[in-house]
Short mmCIF file of C-alpha atoms in Angstrom, two decimals:
data_model
loop_
_atom_site.label_atom_id
_atom_site.label_comp_id
_atom_site.label_asym_id
_atom_site.label_seq_id
_atom_site.Cartn_x
_atom_site.Cartn_y
_atom_site.Cartn_z
CA UNK K 455 109.60 132.72 100.22
CA UNK K 456 107.41 130.73 102.65
CA UNK K 457 105.04 133.69 102.87
CA UNK K 458 105.06 133.90 99.08
CA UNK K 459 103.94 130.30 98.71
CA UNK K 460 101.27 130.84 101.34
CA UNK K 461 99.88 133.79 99.42
CA UNK K 462 99.96 131.94 96.12
CA UNK K 463 98.20 128.95 97.60
CA UNK K 464 95.42 131.27 98.67
CA UNK K 465 95.11 132.47 95.10
CA UNK K 466 95.53 129.09 93.44
CA UNK K 467 92.75 127.34 95.35
CA UNK K 468 90.43 128.19 98.18
CA UNK K 469 91.19 124.80 99.67
CA UNK K 470 94.89 125.58 99.65
CA UNK K 471 94.14 128.68 101.68
CA UNK K 472 92.58 126.39 104.25
CA UNK K 473 95.68 124.22 104.25
CA UNK K 474 97.84 127.26 104.91
CA UNK K 475 95.73 128.26 107.88
CA UNK K 476 93.02 130.54 106.47
CA UNK K 477 89.69 129.50 107.95
CA UNK K 478 86.74 128.57 105.77
CA UNK K 479 83.32 127.09 106.50
CA UNK K 480 83.52 124.27 109.00
CA UNK K 481 80.43 122.41 107.81
CA UNK K 482 78.50 121.80 104.62
CA UNK K 483 79.66 120.31 101.33
CA UNK K 484 83.33 119.97 100.54
CA UNK K 485 84.69 123.14 98.97
CA UNK K 486 86.27 122.63 95.57
CA UNK K 487 88.19 125.17 93.48
CA UNK K 488 85.19 126.89 91.82
CA UNK K 489 85.80 129.97 93.97
CA UNK K 490 89.08 130.83 92.30
CA UNK K 491 88.92 129.47 88.75
CA UNK K 492 86.27 129.91 86.09
CA UNK K 493 84.72 126.84 84.45
CA UNK K 494 86.55 124.36 86.70
CA UNK K 495 84.89 121.39 85.01
CA UNK K 496 86.00 122.33 81.50
CA UNK K 497 88.73 120.07 80.15
CA UNK K 498 92.23 121.22 79.34
CA UNK K 499 92.88 119.08 76.26
CA UNK K 500 96.60 118.77 76.91
CA UNK K 501 99.45 120.55 78.68
CA UNK K 502 100.62 122.74 75.80
CA UNK K 503 101.37 126.29 76.90
CA UNK K 504 98.44 127.57 74.85
CA UNK K 505 96.11 125.57 77.10
CA UNK K 506 97.57 125.92 80.59
CA UNK K 507 98.95 129.44 80.15
CA UNK K 508 95.49 131.07 80.40
CA UNK K 509 94.78 129.09 83.59
CA UNK K 510 98.01 130.32 85.16
CA UNK K 511 97.23 133.88 84.13
CA UNK K 512 93.77 133.66 85.67
CA UNK K 513 95.39 132.54 88.90
CA UNK K 514 97.72 135.53 88.87
CA UNK K 515 100.82 133.40 88.29
CA UNK K 516 103.46 135.20 86.24
CA UNK K 517 104.83 132.93 83.52
CA UNK K 518 106.69 132.86 80.25
CA UNK K 519 107.50 130.15 77.76
CA UNK K 520 111.17 129.34 77.37
CA UNK K 521 113.29 126.69 75.63
CA UNK K 522 115.89 124.48 77.29
CA UNK K 523 119.28 123.55 75.84
CA UNK K 524 117.73 120.58 74.02
CA UNK K 525 115.12 122.74 72.34
CA UNK K 526 112.27 121.55 74.57
CA UNK K 527 109.73 124.25 75.40
CA UNK K 528 108.77 124.76 79.04
CA UNK K 529 107.15 127.37 81.25
CA UNK K 530 109.05 129.33 83.88
CA UNK K 531 106.54 130.51 86.49
CA UNK K 532 106.84 132.88 89.43
CA UNK K 533 104.81 133.13 92.62
CA UNK K 534 104.75 136.75 93.76
CA UNK K 535 108.20 137.29 92.27
CA UNK K 536 109.72 135.14 95.03
CA UNK K 537 109.07 131.44 94.42
CA UNK K 538 110.13 130.17 91.01
CA UNK K 539 109.09 126.86 89.53
CA UNK K 540 109.11 125.18 86.14
CA UNK K 541 106.28 123.53 84.23
CA UNK K 542 107.60 121.09 81.65
CA UNK K 543 105.21 119.46 79.13
CA UNK K 544 106.16 115.85 78.35
CA UNK K 545 104.79 112.83 76.44
CA UNK K 546 104.19 115.02 73.40
CA UNK K 547 102.17 113.24 70.72
CA UNK K 548 102.23 115.97 68.08
CA UNK K 549 105.01 117.49 65.99
CA UNK K 550 107.46 120.01 67.43
CA UNK K 551 106.69 119.18 71.07
CA UNK K 552 102.94 119.71 70.84
CA UNK K 553 99.98 117.67 72.04
CA UNK K 554 101.76 116.98 75.34
CA UNK K 555 99.71 114.77 77.67
CA UNK K 556 102.27 114.65 80.48
CA UNK K 557 103.48 117.44 82.72
CA UNK K 558 106.34 117.72 85.16
CA UNK K 559 106.10 120.53 87.72
CA UNK K 560 109.58 121.11 89.11
CA UNK K 561 110.82 123.33 91.91
CA UNK K 562 114.56 123.82 92.28
CA UNK K 563 116.22 124.78 95.56
CA UNK K 564 119.81 125.84 94.96
CA UNK K 565 122.27 125.99 97.82
CA UNK K 566 124.01 123.62 100.23
CA UNK K 567 122.91 120.09 99.50
CA UNK K 568 120.50 118.91 102.22
CA UNK K 569 120.85 115.81 104.32
CA UNK K 570 119.95 112.77 102.21
CA UNK K 571 118.09 111.31 105.17
CA UNK K 572 115.95 114.44 105.36
CA UNK K 573 114.99 114.12 101.69
CA UNK K 574 114.31 110.41 102.08
CA UNK K 575 112.11 111.07 105.09
CA UNK K 576 110.15 113.70 103.17
CA UNK K 577 109.55 111.24 100.33
CA UNK K 578 108.42 108.60 102.81
CA UNK K 579 105.91 111.00 104.30
CA UNK K 580 104.53 112.77 101.21
CA UNK K 581 103.89 110.46 98.27
CA UNK K 582 102.16 113.14 96.19
CA UNK K 583 105.53 114.58 95.14
CA UNK K 584 109.05 113.30 94.57
CA UNK K 585 111.99 115.04 96.22
CA UNK K 586 115.67 114.53 95.56
CA UNK K 587 119.16 115.94 95.84
CA UNK K 588 120.88 117.25 92.72
CA UNK K 589 123.69 114.96 91.60
CA UNK K 590 126.29 117.73 91.64
CA UNK K 591 125.44 118.65 95.22
CA UNK K 592 124.22 122.11 94.28
CA UNK K 593 120.82 121.77 95.94
CA UNK K 594 117.57 119.83 95.85
CA UNK K 595 114.39 119.53 93.82
CA UNK K 596 110.72 118.76 94.26
CA UNK K 597 108.65 117.42 91.35
CA UNK K 598 105.12 116.33 90.54
CA UNK K 599 104.04 114.46 87.40
CA UNK K 600 100.57 114.96 85.92
CA UNK K 601 98.78 112.95 83.22
CA UNK K 602 96.08 114.18 80.82
CA UNK K 603 95.73 111.37 78.29
CA UNK K 604 92.03 112.21 77.98
CA UNK K 605 92.22 115.80 79.16
CA UNK K 606 92.12 117.16 82.69
CA UNK K 607 89.54 119.48 84.29
CA UNK K 608 90.79 123.01 84.86
CA UNK K 609 89.81 122.74 88.51
CA UNK K 610 91.81 119.55 89.00
CA UNK K 611 94.90 121.16 87.50
CA UNK K 612 94.49 124.10 89.88
CA UNK K 613 93.97 121.86 92.92
CA UNK K 614 97.02 119.75 92.08
CA UNK K 615 99.15 122.84 91.60
CA UNK K 616 97.96 124.19 94.94
CA UNK K 617 98.90 120.93 96.64
CA UNK K 618 102.33 121.01 95.00
CA UNK K 619 102.91 124.55 96.28
CA UNK K 620 101.84 123.57 99.77
CA UNK K 621 104.35 120.70 99.79
CA UNK K 622 107.04 122.95 98.30
CA UNK K 623 106.53 125.14 101.35
CA UNK K 624 106.92 122.13 103.63
CA UNK K 625 109.97 120.86 101.74
CA UNK K 626 111.71 124.20 101.94
CA UNK K 627 111.15 124.28 105.67
CA UNK K 628 112.57 120.77 106.04
CA UNK K 629 115.76 121.34 104.05
CA UNK K 630 116.40 124.72 105.67
CA UNK K 631 116.08 123.39 109.21
CA UNK K 632 117.72 119.98 108.77
CA UNK K 633 121.16 119.35 110.13
CA UNK K 634 123.67 117.08 108.44
CA UNK K 635 123.37 114.47 111.16
CA UNK K 636 121.43 111.34 110.29
CA UNK K 637 117.81 111.60 111.36
CA UNK K 638 116.04 108.65 112.96
CA UNK K 639 112.88 109.62 111.09
CA UNK K 640 113.78 107.98 107.83
CA UNK K 641 111.21 105.30 107.18
CA UNK K 642 107.47 105.13 106.69
CA UNK K 643 106.99 103.25 109.95
CA UNK K 644 108.69 106.05 111.87
CA UNK K 645 106.72 108.88 110.29
CA UNK K 646 103.17 107.88 111.14
CA UNK K 647 103.03 110.03 114.27
CA UNK K 648 101.25 112.98 112.63
CA UNK K 649 98.38 110.84 111.38
CA UNK K 650 98.20 108.99 114.69
CA UNK K 651 98.00 112.26 116.59
CA UNK K 652 95.28 113.52 114.27
CA UNK K 653 93.25 110.34 114.72
CA UNK K 654 93.56 110.64 118.50
CA UNK K 655 92.42 114.26 118.34
CA UNK K 656 89.45 113.35 116.17
CA UNK K 657 88.35 110.72 118.68
CA UNK K 658 88.37 113.47 121.30
CA UNK K 659 86.12 115.65 119.13
CA UNK K 660 88.79 117.91 117.66
CA UNK K 661 87.64 116.98 114.15
CA UNK K 662 84.93 119.62 114.53
CA UNK K 663 87.64 122.21 113.97
CA UNK K 664 88.80 120.70 110.67
CA UNK K 665 87.71 122.58 107.52
CA UNK K 666 85.51 120.45 105.29
CA UNK K 667 87.39 121.23 102.09
CA UNK K 668 88.90 119.01 99.43
CA UNK K 669 92.37 120.43 99.98
CA UNK K 670 92.21 119.89 103.74
CA UNK K 671 91.20 116.28 103.08
CA UNK K 672 94.08 115.87 100.64
CA UNK K 673 96.52 117.23 103.20
CA UNK K 674 95.31 114.63 105.68
CA UNK K 675 95.72 112.02 102.96
CA UNK K 676 99.31 113.10 102.31
CA UNK K 677 100.22 112.68 105.96
CA UNK K 678 98.29 109.44 106.45
CA UNK K 679 100.15 107.34 103.86
CA UNK K 680 102.95 106.21 106.24
CA UNK K 681 100.35 105.12 108.77
CA UNK K 682 98.40 103.22 106.12
CA UNK K 683 101.58 101.43 105.08
CA UNK K 684 102.30 100.40 108.65
CA UNK K 685 98.74 99.19 109.16
CA UNK K 686 98.69 97.21 105.92
CA UNK K 687 102.02 95.55 106.71
CA UNK K 688 100.51 94.37 109.98
CA UNK K 689 97.33 93.11 108.30
CA UNK K 690 96.87 89.60 106.88
CA UNK K 691 94.36 91.05 104.41
CA UNK K 692 96.82 93.23 102.48
CA UNK K 693 97.80 92.33 98.92
CA UNK K 694 101.50 91.53 98.87
CA UNK K 695 104.36 90.83 96.48
CA UNK K 696 107.32 88.66 97.34
CA UNK K 697 110.85 89.83 96.67
CA UNK K 698 112.64 87.08 94.78
CA UNK K 699 116.37 86.90 95.35
CA UNK K 700 118.02 85.57 92.21
CA UNK K 701 120.78 83.10 93.01
CA UNK K 702 123.34 82.44 90.32
CA UNK K 703 122.72 82.99 86.60
#
């Protein structure tokens, strides 16, 4: 399945191919998703299947529209017949679940429930998605919510989907390798090592090897959030909110 997601990322966005280790140009302007999707700047008016289905088809993603037990339509999609994920339109403004300006992309991983600390650590590290354990203990999930109140460019939808698939690959690796012992890497402060190591490498000139693509930059952004949190907490310049403990009624 990991190889499947790698292959799909290469198809979904050129930048995702970079993220998965396929080399692209090292210099020059940042590479967007024009290489893999036609008319990337054209707006998708909303997330109805009639609008996003053609984009998925152009990417080579197999999909079909289905209906859940509550009568809500959704899309079941397949990456190379190995990785399955669901695309669920939400915030529907029209009749009969149409005109949907919200979208939940959901990957389900069924099997032994992973360590809660592992899932928490993943959430602390990658803020782009939300991961959780199913309440009945049957597995885990990874989700991403998109908004298109005023439409969304086709290229942005493709880039976001590519980023989701990249993180799904990372999440699968985490939950497959995690033991049921409590990990010490459970908080944002503890998970800044990747970004710190990258910064140190860049100071030594290793940044020359980094692809100058939007997706590669996003990947760095995903991993840098814990470090940014730690740095802001230590800074007197950060905007803060105070937790008020309510005493009595």
